[in-house]
Amino acid sequence: MPSPDAARTLSSVLAPDGDNWLSLTDEILDPTSAAEWVCRPDCGAVVCFTGYVRDHHGERLGVERLTYEAYSRFVVAVFAEIVDEVRGRWPALGRIAVVHRTGVLTVGEAAVTVAVSAPHRVDAFAAACHTIDAVKARAPVWKCEEWSRGREWVGAE
């Protein structure tokens, strides 16, 4: 069950709606809060994926920061469509959290978290993988990569 600190962290970003927590925020992400929030007594499996800013992209070394921008008016709606599809495919799921950050992030900072609970691990793993893949492919979120010699808007990876 979520700790009181996790509940405070969650509410400072965006209060979850029922069994879905879908949010776009410019605040620092706390993946532990998402993982704790998805826990339910009827779910024995929790899978949490967190994407962090790394110091390279392909063969480009020395990435220093990423800037994430989003079409904020539609992001949560796209997250909701994805979660509806995921719940249709894996109906036994418990809670699902999809939280993406915007703004300037430096190496090592969390950019996106997806957490899923389910009665069994097979569904939790499959649903979490499908969710992050769909978010990367469909959510109107873009990133600009910066390194010592320049910057470039790059595709999802």
Coordinates of N, CA, C and O in Angstrom, one line a residue:
M1 N 0.8 -1.2 0.0 CA 0.0 0.0 0.0 C 0.9 1.2 0.0 O 2.0 1.2 0.6
P2 N 0.4 2.3 -0.6 CA 1.2 3.5 -0.7 C 1.5 4.1 0.7 O 0.6 4.1 1.5
S3 N 2.7 4.7 0.8 CA 3.0 5.4 2.0 C 2.4 6.8 2.0 O 2.0 7.3 1.0
P4 N 2.2 7.4 3.2 CA 1.7 8.8 3.2 C 2.5 9.7 2.4 O 2.0 10.6 1.7
D5 N 3.9 9.5 2.4 CA 4.7 10.4 1.5 C 4.4 10.2 0.1 O 4.4 11.2 -0.7
A6 N 4.2 9.0 -0.4 CA 3.8 8.7 -1.8 C 2.5 9.4 -2.1 O 2.4 10.0 -3.2
A7 N 1.6 9.3 -1.3 CA 0.3 10.0 -1.5 C 0.5 11.5 -1.7 O -0.1 12.1 -2.5
R8 N 1.3 12.1 -0.8 CA 1.6 13.6 -0.9 C 2.2 13.9 -2.3 O 1.9 14.8 -2.9
T9 N 3.2 13.1 -2.7 CA 3.9 13.3 -3.9 C 2.9 13.2 -5.1 O 3.0 14.0 -6.0
L10 N 2.1 12.2 -5.1 CA 1.1 12.0 -6.1 C 0.2 13.2 -6.2 O 0.0 13.7 -7.3
S11 N -0.3 13.7 -5.1 CA -1.3 14.8 -5.2 C -0.6 16.1 -5.6 O -1.3 16.9 -6.2
S12 N 0.7 16.2 -5.4 CA 1.3 17.4 -5.9 C 1.5 17.5 -7.4 O 1.7 18.5 -7.9
V13 N 1.4 16.3 -8.0 CA 1.5 16.3 -9.5 C 0.2 16.4 -10.1 O -0.2 17.3 -10.8
L14 N -0.7 15.4 -9.9 CA -2.1 15.4 -10.3 C -2.7 14.2 -9.7 O -2.2 13.1 -9.7
A15 N -3.9 14.5 -9.0 CA -4.6 13.4 -8.4 C -5.0 12.3 -9.3 O -5.5 12.6 -10.4
P16 N -4.8 11.1 -9.0 CA -5.2 10.0 -9.9 C -6.7 9.9 -10.0 O -7.4 10.4 -9.1
D17 N -7.2 9.4 -11.1 CA -8.6 9.3 -11.4 C -8.9 7.8 -11.4 O -8.6 7.1 -12.3
G18 N -9.5 7.4 -10.3 CA -9.9 6.0 -10.1 C -8.6 5.1 -10.1 O -7.7 5.3 -9.3
D19 N -8.6 4.2 -11.1 CA -7.4 3.3 -11.2 C -6.4 3.7 -12.2 O -5.5 3.0 -12.6
N20 N -6.5 4.9 -12.7 CA -5.6 5.5 -13.7 C -5.0 6.8 -13.1 O -5.7 7.6 -12.6
W21 N -3.7 6.9 -13.3 CA -3.0 8.1 -12.9 C -2.2 8.5 -14.2 O -1.2 8.0 -14.6
L22 N -2.8 9.5 -14.9 CA -2.3 10.0 -16.2 C -1.9 11.4 -16.1 O -2.8 12.3 -15.8
S23 N -0.6 11.8 -16.3 CA -0.2 13.1 -16.0 C 1.0 13.6 -16.9 O 1.8 12.8 -17.2
L24 N 1.0 14.8 -17.2 CA 2.1 15.5 -17.8 C 2.5 16.6 -16.8 O 1.6 17.4 -16.3
T25 N 3.8 16.7 -16.4 CA 4.2 17.6 -15.4 C 5.5 18.2 -15.7 O 6.3 17.5 -16.4
D26 N 5.8 19.3 -15.1 CA 7.2 19.9 -15.2 C 7.9 19.7 -13.9 O 9.0 20.2 -13.7
E27 N 7.3 18.9 -13.0 CA 7.9 18.6 -11.7 C 8.8 17.4 -11.8 O 8.6 16.6 -12.7
I28 N 9.8 17.3 -10.9 CA 10.6 16.1 -10.8 C 9.8 14.9 -10.6 O 8.9 14.9 -9.8
L29 N 10.0 13.8 -11.4 CA 9.3 12.6 -11.2 C 9.9 11.7 -10.1 O 11.1 11.7 -9.9
D30 N 9.0 11.1 -9.4 CA 9.4 10.1 -8.3 C 8.8 8.8 -8.7 O 7.6 8.5 -8.4
P31 N 9.6 7.9 -9.5 CA 9.1 6.6 -9.9 C 8.6 5.7 -8.8 O 7.7 4.9 -9.0
T32 N 9.2 5.9 -7.6 CA 8.7 5.0 -6.5 C 7.3 5.3 -6.1 O 6.5 4.4 -5.8
S33 N 6.9 6.6 -6.2 CA 5.5 6.9 -5.9 C 4.5 6.3 -6.8 O 3.5 5.8 -6.4
A34 N 4.9 6.2 -8.1 CA 4.0 5.5 -9.1 C 3.9 4.1 -8.8 O 2.8 3.5 -8.8
A35 N 5.1 3.4 -8.5 CA 5.1 2.0 -8.2 C 4.3 1.7 -7.0 O 3.6 0.7 -6.9
E36 N 4.4 2.5 -5.9 CA 3.6 2.3 -4.7 C 2.2 2.6 -4.9 O 1.3 1.8 -4.4
W37 N 1.8 3.6 -5.7 CA 0.4 3.9 -6.0 C -0.3 2.8 -6.7 O -1.5 2.5 -6.4
V38 N 0.3 2.1 -7.6 CA -0.4 1.0 -8.4 C -0.6 -0.2 -7.5 O -1.5 -1.0 -7.9
C39 N 0.0 -0.4 -6.4 CA -0.2 -1.5 -5.5 C -1.6 -1.6 -5.1 O -2.2 -0.6 -4.6
R40 N -2.2 -2.8 -5.2 CA -3.5 -3.1 -4.7 C -3.5 -4.5 -4.0 O -2.7 -5.4 -4.4
P41 N -4.4 -4.8 -3.1 CA -4.4 -6.1 -2.4 C -4.7 -7.2 -3.3 O -4.2 -8.4 -3.0
D42 N -5.4 -7.0 -4.4 CA -5.7 -8.1 -5.3 C -4.7 -8.3 -6.4 O -4.9 -9.1 -7.3
C43 N -3.6 -7.5 -6.4 CA -2.6 -7.6 -7.4 C -1.3 -8.0 -6.8 O -0.7 -7.3 -6.0
G44 N -0.8 -9.1 -7.3 CA 0.5 -9.7 -6.8 C 1.7 -9.2 -7.6 O 2.8 -9.6 -7.3
A45 N 1.5 -8.5 -8.7 CA 2.6 -8.1 -9.6 C 2.5 -6.6 -9.9 O 1.4 -6.0 -10.2
V46 N 3.7 -5.9 -9.8 CA 3.8 -4.5 -10.1 C 5.0 -4.5 -11.0 O 6.1 -4.9 -10.7
V47 N 4.8 -3.8 -12.2 CA 6.0 -3.6 -13.1 C 6.0 -2.1 -13.3 O 5.0 -1.5 -13.6
C48 N 7.2 -1.5 -13.1 CA 7.4 -0.1 -13.3 C 8.6 0.1 -14.2 O 9.7 -0.4 -14.0
F49 N 8.3 0.9 -15.3 CA 9.4 1.3 -16.2 C 9.6 2.8 -16.1 O 8.7 3.5 -16.0
T50 N 10.9 3.2 -16.0 CA 11.2 4.6 -15.9 C 12.3 4.8 -16.9 O 13.3 4.1 -16.9
G51 N 12.0 5.8 -17.8 CA 13.0 6.2 -18.8 C 13.8 7.4 -18.2 O 13.2 8.4 -17.8
Y52 N 15.1 7.3 -18.2 CA 16.0 8.4 -17.7 C 16.8 9.0 -18.9 O 17.1 8.4 -19.9
V53 N 17.2 10.3 -18.7 CA 18.1 10.9 -19.6 C 19.4 10.3 -19.6 O 20.0 10.2 -18.5
R54 N 19.9 9.9 -20.8 CA 21.3 9.3 -20.8 C 22.2 10.2 -21.5 O 21.9 11.2 -22.1
D55 N 23.5 9.9 -21.4 CA 24.6 10.8 -21.9 C 25.0 10.5 -23.3 O 26.0 11.0 -23.8
H56 N 24.2 9.8 -24.1 CA 24.5 9.6 -25.5 C 23.2 9.3 -26.2 O 22.2 9.0 -25.6
H57 N 23.3 9.4 -27.5 CA 22.2 9.0 -28.4 C 22.9 8.3 -29.6 O 23.6 9.0 -30.4
G58 N 22.7 7.1 -29.8 CA 23.4 6.4 -30.9 C 24.9 6.5 -30.7 O 25.4 6.3 -29.6
E59 N 25.5 7.0 -31.7 CA 27.0 7.2 -31.6 C 27.4 8.6 -31.1 O 28.5 8.9 -30.9
R60 N 26.4 9.5 -30.9 CA 26.7 10.8 -30.3 C 26.9 10.7 -28.8 O 26.0 10.3 -28.1
L61 N 28.1 11.0 -28.4 CA 28.5 11.0 -27.0 C 28.4 12.4 -26.4 O 28.4 13.4 -27.2
G62 N 28.3 12.5 -25.1 CA 28.4 13.9 -24.5 C 27.0 14.6 -24.4 O 27.0 15.8 -24.3
V63 N 25.9 13.9 -24.6 CA 24.6 14.5 -24.4 C 24.6 15.1 -23.0 O 24.9 14.4 -22.0
E64 N 24.2 16.3 -22.8 CA 24.2 17.0 -21.5 C 22.8 17.2 -21.0 O 22.6 17.2 -19.8
R65 N 21.8 17.4 -21.9 CA 20.4 17.6 -21.4 C 19.5 17.4 -22.5 O 19.8 17.4 -23.7
L66 N 18.2 17.1 -22.1 CA 17.1 17.0 -23.1 C 16.1 18.1 -22.7 O 15.8 18.3 -21.5
T67 N 15.4 18.6 -23.6 CA 14.3 19.5 -23.4 C 13.0 18.8 -24.0 O 13.0 18.5 -25.2
Y68 N 12.1 18.5 -23.1 CA 10.8 17.9 -23.6 C 9.8 19.0 -23.7 O 9.5 19.8 -22.8
E69 N 9.1 18.9 -24.8 CA 7.9 19.8 -25.0 C 6.8 18.9 -25.4 O 7.0 17.8 -26.0
A70 N 5.6 19.3 -25.2 CA 4.4 18.5 -25.4 C 3.2 19.4 -25.9 O 3.1 20.6 -25.5
Y71 N 2.3 18.8 -26.6 CA 1.1 19.4 -27.0 C 0.2 19.1 -25.8 O -0.6 18.2 -25.8
S72 N 0.3 19.9 -24.7 CA -0.3 19.6 -23.4 C -1.8 19.4 -23.5 O -2.3 18.6 -22.7
R73 N -2.4 20.1 -24.4 CA -3.9 20.0 -24.4 C -4.4 18.5 -24.8 O -5.5 18.1 -24.4
F74 N -3.5 17.7 -25.4 CA -3.9 16.4 -25.9 C -3.2 15.3 -25.3 O -3.6 14.1 -25.4
V75 N -2.1 15.5 -24.5 CA -1.3 14.4 -24.0 C -2.1 13.5 -23.1 O -2.0 12.3 -23.3
V76 N -2.7 14.0 -22.1 CA -3.4 13.1 -21.2 C -4.6 12.3 -21.9 O -4.8 11.2 -21.6
A77 N -5.2 13.0 -22.9 CA -6.2 12.3 -23.7 C -5.6 11.1 -24.5 O -6.2 10.0 -24.6
V78 N -4.4 11.3 -25.0 CA -3.7 10.2 -25.7 C -3.3 9.1 -24.7 O -3.5 7.9 -25.0
F79 N -2.8 9.5 -23.5 CA -2.5 8.5 -22.5 C -3.8 7.7 -22.2 O -3.8 6.5 -22.0
A80 N -5.0 8.4 -22.1 CA -6.2 7.7 -21.7 C -6.6 6.7 -22.8 O -7.1 5.6 -22.5
E81 N -6.5 7.1 -24.1 CA -6.7 6.1 -25.2 C -5.9 4.9 -25.1 O -6.4 3.8 -25.2
I82 N -4.6 5.1 -24.8 CA -3.7 4.0 -24.7 C -4.1 3.1 -23.5 O -4.1 1.9 -23.7
V83 N -4.4 3.7 -22.4 CA -4.7 2.9 -21.2 C -6.0 2.1 -21.4 O -6.2 1.0 -21.0
D84 N -7.0 2.8 -22.1 CA -8.2 2.0 -22.5 C -7.9 0.8 -23.3 O -8.5 -0.3 -23.1
E85 N -7.1 1.0 -24.3 CA -6.7 -0.2 -25.2 C -6.0 -1.3 -24.3 O -6.3 -2.4 -24.5
V86 N -5.1 -0.8 -23.5 CA -4.4 -1.8 -22.6 C -5.3 -2.6 -21.7 O -5.3 -3.8 -21.6
R87 N -6.3 -1.8 -21.1 CA -7.2 -2.5 -20.2 C -8.1 -3.5 -21.0 O -8.6 -4.5 -20.5
G88 N -8.4 -3.1 -22.3 CA -9.2 -4.0 -23.1 C -8.5 -5.3 -23.5 O -9.1 -6.4 -23.5
R89 N -7.2 -5.2 -23.6 CA -6.4 -6.3 -24.0 C -6.0 -7.2 -22.7 O -5.9 -8.4 -22.8
W90 N -5.8 -6.5 -21.6 CA -5.5 -7.2 -20.3 C -6.5 -6.8 -19.3 O -6.2 -5.9 -18.4
P91 N -7.7 -7.3 -19.3 CA -8.8 -6.9 -18.4 C -8.6 -7.1 -16.9 O -9.3 -6.4 -16.1
A92 N -7.7 -7.9 -16.5 CA -7.5 -8.1 -15.1 C -6.6 -7.1 -14.4 O -6.4 -7.2 -13.2
L93 N -6.1 -6.1 -15.2 CA -5.1 -5.2 -14.6 C -5.8 -4.4 -13.4 O -7.0 -4.2 -13.4
G94 N -4.9 -4.0 -12.5 CA -5.3 -3.2 -11.4 C -5.2 -1.7 -11.7 O -6.1 -1.2 -12.4
R95 N -4.2 -1.1 -11.3 CA -3.9 0.3 -11.6 C -2.9 0.5 -12.6 O -2.0 -0.3 -12.7
I96 N -3.0 1.7 -13.3 CA -2.0 2.0 -14.3 C -1.6 3.5 -14.1 O -2.5 4.3 -14.0
A97 N -0.3 3.7 -14.1 CA 0.2 5.1 -14.0 C 1.1 5.4 -15.2 O 1.9 4.6 -15.6
V98 N 0.8 6.6 -15.8 CA 1.6 7.1 -16.9 C 1.9 8.5 -16.6 O 1.0 9.3 -16.6
V99 N 3.1 8.8 -16.3 CA 3.5 10.2 -16.0 C 4.7 10.6 -16.8 O 5.7 9.9 -16.8
H100 N 4.6 11.7 -17.5 CA 5.7 12.2 -18.4 C 6.1 13.6 -18.0 O 5.2 14.4 -17.7
R101 N 7.3 13.8 -18.0 CA 7.8 15.2 -17.6 C 8.1 16.0 -18.8 O 8.5 15.5 -19.9
T102 N 8.0 17.3 -18.6 CA 8.4 18.3 -19.7 C 9.4 19.2 -19.1 O 9.7 19.2 -17.9
G103 N 10.0 20.0 -19.9 CA 11.0 21.0 -19.5 C 12.4 20.5 -19.8 O 12.6 19.5 -20.5
V104 N 13.4 21.1 -19.1 CA 14.8 20.8 -19.3 C 15.2 19.8 -18.3 O 15.1 20.0 -17.1
L105 N 15.7 18.6 -18.7 CA 16.2 17.6 -17.9 C 17.6 17.3 -18.1 O 18.1 17.2 -19.3
T106 N 18.4 17.0 -17.1 CA 19.8 16.7 -17.2 C 20.0 15.2 -17.1 O 19.1 14.5 -16.7
V107 N 21.2 14.8 -17.5 CA 21.5 13.3 -17.5 C 21.2 12.8 -16.1 O 21.6 13.3 -15.0
G108 N 20.5 11.6 -16.1 CA 20.2 10.9 -14.9 C 18.8 11.3 -14.3 O 18.3 10.6 -13.4
E109 N 18.1 12.3 -14.9 CA 16.8 12.6 -14.4 C 15.7 11.7 -15.1 O 15.9 11.4 -16.3
A110 N 14.7 11.4 -14.4 CA 13.6 10.6 -14.9 C 12.7 11.5 -15.9 O 12.3 12.6 -15.5
A111 N 12.4 10.9 -17.1 CA 11.6 11.6 -18.0 C 10.2 11.1 -18.1 O 9.2 11.8 -18.4
V112 N 10.0 9.8 -17.9 CA 8.7 9.1 -18.0 C 8.7 7.9 -17.1 O 9.7 7.2 -17.0
T113 N 7.5 7.7 -16.5 CA 7.3 6.5 -15.7 C 6.0 5.9 -16.1 O 5.0 6.6 -16.2
V114 N 6.0 4.6 -16.3 CA 4.8 3.7 -16.5 C 4.8 2.7 -15.4 O 5.8 2.0 -15.3
A115 N 3.8 2.6 -14.7 CA 3.7 1.5 -13.6 C 2.3 0.8 -13.8 O 1.3 1.5 -14.1
V116 N 2.3 -0.5 -13.7 CA 1.1 -1.3 -13.9 C 1.1 -2.4 -12.8 O 2.1 -3.0 -12.5
S117 N -0.1 -2.6 -12.3 CA -0.3 -3.7 -11.4 C -1.3 -4.7 -12.0 O -2.2 -4.3 -12.8
A118 N -1.1 -6.0 -11.6 CA -2.0 -7.0 -12.1 C -1.9 -8.2 -11.2 O -1.0 -8.3 -10.4
P119 N -2.9 -9.1 -11.2 CA -2.9 -10.2 -10.3 C -1.6 -11.1 -10.6 O -1.1 -11.7 -9.6
H120 N -1.1 -11.1 -11.8 CA 0.0 -12.0 -12.2 C 1.0 -11.3 -13.0 O 0.7 -10.3 -13.8
R121 N 2.3 -11.7 -13.0 CA 3.4 -11.0 -13.6 C 3.3 -10.9 -15.1 O 3.7 -10.0 -15.7
V122 N 2.8 -12.0 -15.7 CA 2.8 -12.0 -17.2 C 2.0 -10.9 -17.8 O 2.4 -10.1 -18.7
D123 N 0.8 -10.6 -17.2 CA 0.0 -9.5 -17.7 C 0.6 -8.2 -17.3 O 0.6 -7.2 -18.1
A124 N 1.2 -8.1 -16.1 CA 1.8 -6.8 -15.7 C 3.0 -6.4 -16.6 O 3.1 -5.3 -17.1
F125 N 3.9 -7.4 -17.0 CA 5.0 -7.1 -17.9 C 4.5 -6.7 -19.3 O 5.0 -5.8 -19.8
A126 N 3.6 -7.5 -19.8 CA 3.1 -7.3 -21.1 C 2.4 -5.9 -21.2 O 2.6 -5.2 -22.2
A127 N 1.6 -5.6 -20.3 CA 0.8 -4.3 -20.3 C 1.8 -3.1 -20.1 O 1.6 -2.1 -20.8
A128 N 2.8 -3.3 -19.3 CA 3.7 -2.2 -19.1 C 4.5 -1.9 -20.4 O 4.7 -0.8 -20.8
C129 N 5.0 -3.0 -21.0 CA 5.8 -2.9 -22.2 C 4.9 -2.3 -23.3 O 5.3 -1.3 -24.0
H130 N 3.7 -2.7 -23.5 CA 2.8 -2.2 -24.5 C 2.5 -0.7 -24.2 O 2.5 0.1 -25.2
T131 N 2.3 -0.4 -23.0 CA 2.0 1.0 -22.6 C 3.1 2.0 -23.0 O 2.9 3.0 -23.6
I132 N 4.3 1.7 -22.6 CA 5.4 2.6 -22.8 C 5.7 2.6 -24.3 O 6.0 3.7 -24.9
D133 N 5.6 1.5 -25.0 CA 5.8 1.6 -26.5 C 4.8 2.5 -27.2 O 5.1 3.2 -28.1
A134 N 3.5 2.4 -26.7 CA 2.5 3.2 -27.3 C 2.6 4.7 -27.0 O 2.4 5.5 -27.8
V135 N 3.0 4.9 -25.7 CA 3.3 6.3 -25.3 C 4.4 6.9 -26.2 O 4.3 8.0 -26.7
K136 N 5.5 6.2 -26.4 CA 6.6 6.7 -27.2 C 6.2 6.9 -28.7 O 6.6 7.9 -29.3
A137 N 5.3 6.1 -29.2 CA 4.9 6.1 -30.6 C 3.8 7.2 -30.8 O 3.8 7.8 -31.9
R138 N 2.9 7.4 -29.8 CA 1.7 8.2 -30.1 C 1.5 9.5 -29.4 O 0.8 10.3 -29.8
A139 N 2.1 9.6 -28.2 CA 1.9 10.8 -27.4 C 2.6 12.0 -28.1 O 3.7 11.9 -28.5
P140 N 1.9 13.2 -28.1 CA 2.5 14.4 -28.7 C 3.5 15.0 -27.8 O 3.3 16.1 -27.2
V141 N 4.6 14.3 -27.6 CA 5.7 14.8 -26.7 C 7.0 14.7 -27.6 O 7.3 13.7 -28.2
W142 N 7.8 15.8 -27.6 CA 9.0 15.8 -28.4 C 10.2 16.2 -27.5 O 10.0 16.8 -26.5
K143 N 11.4 15.8 -28.0 CA 12.6 16.1 -27.2 C 13.7 16.7 -28.1 O 13.8 16.3 -29.2
C144 N 14.3 17.7 -27.5 CA 15.5 18.3 -28.1 C 16.7 17.9 -27.3 O 16.8 18.1 -26.1
E145 N 17.7 17.4 -28.0 CA 18.9 16.9 -27.4 C 20.0 17.9 -27.5 O 20.2 18.5 -28.5
E146 N 20.7 18.2 -26.4 CA 21.8 19.2 -26.4 C 23.1 18.5 -25.9 O 23.1 17.7 -25.0
W147 N 24.2 18.9 -26.6 CA 25.5 18.5 -26.3 C 26.4 19.6 -26.5 O 26.0 20.7 -26.9
S148 N 27.7 19.5 -26.2 CA 28.6 20.6 -26.2 C 28.7 21.4 -27.5 O 29.0 22.6 -27.5
R149 N 28.4 20.7 -28.6 CA 28.6 21.4 -29.9 C 27.3 21.7 -30.6 O 27.3 22.1 -31.8
G150 N 26.1 21.5 -30.0 CA 24.9 21.8 -30.7 C 23.7 21.2 -30.0 O 23.7 20.7 -28.9
R151 N 22.6 21.2 -30.8 CA 21.3 20.7 -30.3 C 20.5 20.2 -31.5 O 20.7 20.7 -32.6
E152 N 19.6 19.3 -31.3 CA 18.8 18.7 -32.3 C 17.6 18.1 -31.8 O 17.6 17.4 -30.8
W153 N 16.4 18.3 -32.5 CA 15.2 17.6 -32.1 C 15.3 16.2 -32.7 O 15.7 16.0 -33.8
V154 N 15.0 15.2 -31.8 CA 15.2 13.8 -32.2 C 13.9 13.1 -32.0 O 13.1 13.4 -31.3
G155 N 13.9 11.9 -32.8 CA 12.7 11.1 -32.7 C 12.7 10.2 -31.5 O 13.7 10.1 -30.7
A156 N 11.6 9.5 -31.2 CA 11.5 8.7 -30.1 C 12.3 7.4 -30.2 O 12.5 6.9 -31.3
E157 N 12.9 7.0 -29.1 CA 13.7 5.8 -29.1 C 13.6 5.1 -27.8 O 13.4 5.7 -26.8

